[in-house]
Short mmCIF file of C-alpha atoms in Angstrom, two decimals:
data_model
loop_
_atom_site.label_atom_id
_atom_site.label_comp_id
_atom_site.label_asym_id
_atom_site.label_seq_id
_atom_site.Cartn_x
_atom_site.Cartn_y
_atom_site.Cartn_z
CA MET A 1 14.04 50.38 84.96
CA SER A 2 10.96 48.64 83.54
CA SER A 3 9.13 50.20 80.61
CA SER A 4 6.08 50.79 82.82
CA SER A 5 8.02 52.87 85.37
CA PRO A 6 7.82 56.61 85.04
CA ARG A 7 11.00 58.25 83.82
CA PRO A 8 12.84 60.16 86.56
CA ALA A 9 13.09 63.90 86.01
CA GLY A 10 16.21 64.87 84.11
CA ASP A 11 16.58 61.57 82.26
CA ALA A 12 16.92 61.77 78.51
CA PRO A 13 13.89 60.65 76.53
CA ALA A 14 13.97 57.17 75.06
CA PRO A 15 15.44 56.97 71.56
CA ARG A 16 12.98 57.16 68.68
CA ALA A 17 12.30 54.16 66.48
CA GLY A 18 14.53 55.47 63.68
CA LEU A 19 17.51 55.79 66.01
CA ILE A 20 16.86 52.34 67.46
CA ARG A 21 16.88 50.89 63.92
CA PHE A 22 20.09 52.78 63.13
CA ASN A 23 21.75 51.57 66.34
CA ASN A 24 20.79 47.98 65.55
CA ALA A 25 21.67 48.03 61.84
CA GLU A 26 24.54 45.94 60.53
CA ASP A 27 27.76 47.95 60.22
CA GLY A 28 27.61 47.95 56.41
CA THR A 29 24.05 49.24 56.39
CA ALA A 30 24.76 51.89 59.03
CA ARG A 31 27.91 52.94 57.14
CA ALA A 32 25.85 53.44 53.96
CA VAL A 33 23.28 55.49 55.89
CA LEU A 34 26.03 57.66 57.36
CA HIS A 35 27.57 58.14 53.91
CA GLU A 36 24.25 59.60 52.75
CA VAL A 37 24.49 62.08 55.63
CA CYS A 38 28.13 63.02 55.03
CA ALA A 39 30.47 61.73 52.31
CA SER A 40 33.54 61.89 54.58
CA ARG A 41 34.65 58.36 55.40
CA ALA A 42 36.50 59.61 58.50
CA TRP A 43 33.30 61.24 59.84
CA GLY A 44 31.29 58.10 59.10
CA GLU A 45 33.77 55.78 60.81
CA ARG A 46 33.85 57.98 63.91
CA MET A 47 30.06 57.99 64.02
CA LEU A 48 29.88 54.23 63.50
CA ALA A 49 32.42 53.58 66.27
CA ARG A 50 30.32 55.50 68.81
CA ARG A 51 27.11 53.48 68.32
CA PRO A 52 24.77 52.87 70.03
CA TYR A 53 23.38 56.34 70.67
CA ALA A 54 21.08 56.88 73.65
CA GLY A 55 19.26 59.73 71.95
CA ALA A 56 19.39 62.45 69.34
CA ASP A 57 21.43 64.80 71.55
CA GLU A 58 24.15 62.18 71.89
CA LEU A 59 24.03 61.55 68.13
CA PHE A 60 24.40 65.29 67.42
CA ALA A 61 27.23 65.70 69.91
CA ALA A 62 29.10 62.80 68.28
CA SER A 63 28.56 64.37 64.86
CA ASP A 64 29.86 67.73 66.05
CA ALA A 65 32.92 66.10 67.62
CA ALA A 66 33.63 64.06 64.49
CA MET A 67 33.21 67.17 62.31
CA ALA A 68 35.67 69.12 64.47
CA GLU A 69 38.29 66.40 63.94
CA LEU A 70 38.12 66.36 60.14
CA THR A 71 41.26 67.31 58.23
CA ALA A 72 41.24 69.51 55.14
CA ASP A 73 41.26 66.34 53.00
CA ASP A 74 38.33 64.90 54.98
CA LEU A 75 36.39 68.14 54.44
CA ALA A 76 37.15 68.02 50.72
CA GLU A 77 35.81 64.45 50.60
CA ALA A 78 32.65 65.57 52.41
CA MET A 79 32.13 68.50 50.05
CA ALA A 80 32.53 66.25 47.01
CA GLY A 81 29.26 64.61 48.04
CA HIS A 82 27.32 67.87 47.64
CA PRO A 83 26.00 69.22 44.36
CA PRO A 84 26.30 72.92 43.52
CA ILE A 85 23.51 75.17 44.78
CA GLY A 86 20.82 75.33 42.14
CA ARG A 87 21.65 71.92 40.71
CA PRO A 88 20.43 69.22 43.13
CA LYS A 89 21.45 65.64 42.45
CA PRO A 90 18.93 64.03 40.10
CA GLY A 91 16.86 61.43 41.91
CA ASP A 92 18.08 62.55 45.34
CA PRO A 93 15.10 63.70 47.44
CA ALA A 94 17.35 65.08 50.23
CA SER A 95 19.27 67.24 47.77
CA ARG A 96 16.06 68.49 46.15
CA ARG A 97 14.42 69.16 49.55
CA GLU A 98 17.47 70.97 50.94
CA GLN A 99 17.78 73.20 47.89
CA SER A 100 14.08 73.94 47.52
CA GLY A 101 14.78 77.66 47.93
CA MET A 102 16.18 77.68 44.39
CA ALA A 103 13.23 75.78 42.90
CA GLY A 104 11.15 78.89 42.25
CA ALA A 105 14.10 81.16 41.46
CA SER A 106 14.00 83.22 38.29
CA ASP A 107 16.12 82.23 35.33
CA ALA A 108 18.25 85.31 35.96
CA LEU A 109 18.93 84.26 39.57
CA LYS A 110 19.73 80.70 38.49
CA ALA A 111 22.16 82.02 35.88
CA GLU A 112 23.77 84.33 38.44
CA MET A 113 24.13 81.43 40.91
CA LEU A 114 25.79 79.32 38.21
CA GLU A 115 28.29 82.13 37.56
CA LEU A 116 28.95 82.65 41.25
CA ASN A 117 29.29 78.89 41.87
CA LEU A 118 31.88 78.66 39.09
CA ALA A 119 33.83 81.66 40.39
CA TYR A 120 33.74 80.27 43.93
CA GLN A 121 34.84 76.83 42.75
CA GLU A 122 37.69 78.34 40.74
CA LYS A 123 38.92 80.26 43.79
CA PHE A 124 38.53 77.55 46.45
CA GLY A 125 38.69 74.31 44.43
CA HIS A 126 35.34 73.00 45.69
CA VAL A 127 31.62 73.69 45.46
CA PHE A 128 30.06 76.50 47.43
CA LEU A 129 28.55 74.77 50.43
CA ILE A 130 25.83 76.24 52.59
CA CYS A 131 23.07 74.76 54.70
CA ALA A 132 20.40 75.71 52.16
CA SER A 133 17.40 74.45 54.13
CA GLY A 134 14.99 77.30 54.73
CA ARG A 135 16.99 79.79 52.66
CA THR A 136 15.72 81.61 49.60
CA GLY A 137 17.64 81.75 46.36
CA GLU A 138 18.45 85.38 47.05
CA GLN A 139 19.85 84.56 50.50
CA MET A 140 22.09 81.87 49.01
CA ARG A 141 23.26 84.26 46.27
CA ASP A 142 24.05 86.91 48.88
CA ALA A 143 25.99 84.37 50.95
CA VAL A 144 28.18 83.25 48.06
CA ARG A 145 28.82 86.89 47.12
CA LEU A 146 29.97 87.58 50.68
CA ARG A 147 31.98 84.41 51.17
CA ILE A 148 33.89 84.57 47.90
CA GLY A 149 36.01 87.30 49.53
CA ASN A 150 37.17 84.96 52.32
CA THR A 151 40.59 83.39 52.60
CA PRO A 152 40.77 79.63 52.03
CA GLU A 153 41.33 79.13 55.78
CA GLN A 154 38.28 81.21 56.71
CA GLU A 155 36.19 79.42 54.14
CA ARG A 156 37.28 75.97 55.32
CA GLU A 157 35.98 76.72 58.83
CA ILE A 158 32.72 78.17 57.49
CA VAL A 159 32.29 75.03 55.38
CA ARG A 160 32.94 72.88 58.47
CA THR A 161 30.14 74.74 60.29
CA GLU A 162 27.75 74.49 57.34
CA LEU A 163 28.45 70.77 56.96
CA GLY A 164 27.70 70.32 60.66
CA LYS A 165 24.31 72.01 60.19
CA ILE A 166 23.50 69.83 57.17
CA ASN A 167 24.54 66.71 59.07
CA ARG A 168 22.24 67.60 61.98
CA ILE A 169 19.26 68.03 59.65
CA ARG A 170 19.96 64.69 57.97
CA LEU A 171 20.64 62.91 61.26
CA THR A 172 17.36 64.24 62.64
CA ARG A 173 15.50 62.60 59.78
CA ILE A 174 17.25 59.31 60.50
CA ALA A 175 16.72 59.49 64.26
CA GLU A 176 13.08 60.47 64.04
CA HIS A 177 11.89 58.71 60.92
CA GLY A 178 14.46 56.07 60.12
CA GLU A 179 15.13 57.61 56.70
CA GLY A 180 18.19 56.24 55.00
CA ASP A 181 17.04 52.62 55.17
CA ALA A 182 18.85 51.88 58.43
CA ALA A 183 16.36 49.11 59.18
#
């Protein structure tokens, strides 16, 4: 179909410039971009193998499928790439943006989150992971309070879901804006 032809009803929209750049990036560059989305090498390799993506929906579906296939070790590797809530990675705008709900938190709430993060990490062996975008500090505190009572198996599946949400947010930024230097 030529670019001047109208798109038939039901066809997916054309990929955005960011996704086109990502699809066309050298493997090493695309791999680095994917690592910024999710620190799991297995997830990144699955995503890389499925390029090119026709659109964001296809990109998200591939991410969800890759996330569902991750082993416990793969999930641990992915979680290792995330800082504790309330302590975003210095110099990392995505980390700061995603945890902005803690930016205005009181010192008491920050101290409580530090305590809860440590207790959670002691119980589960990894950082408390939640899709923090759009959540207040109080909502994140309440979530860790609730989730600390979970079994390791329950928590692993919740973490898998939360990672999937984070990945979608980050992939959206890449697909729409080309963030992650995939050019």
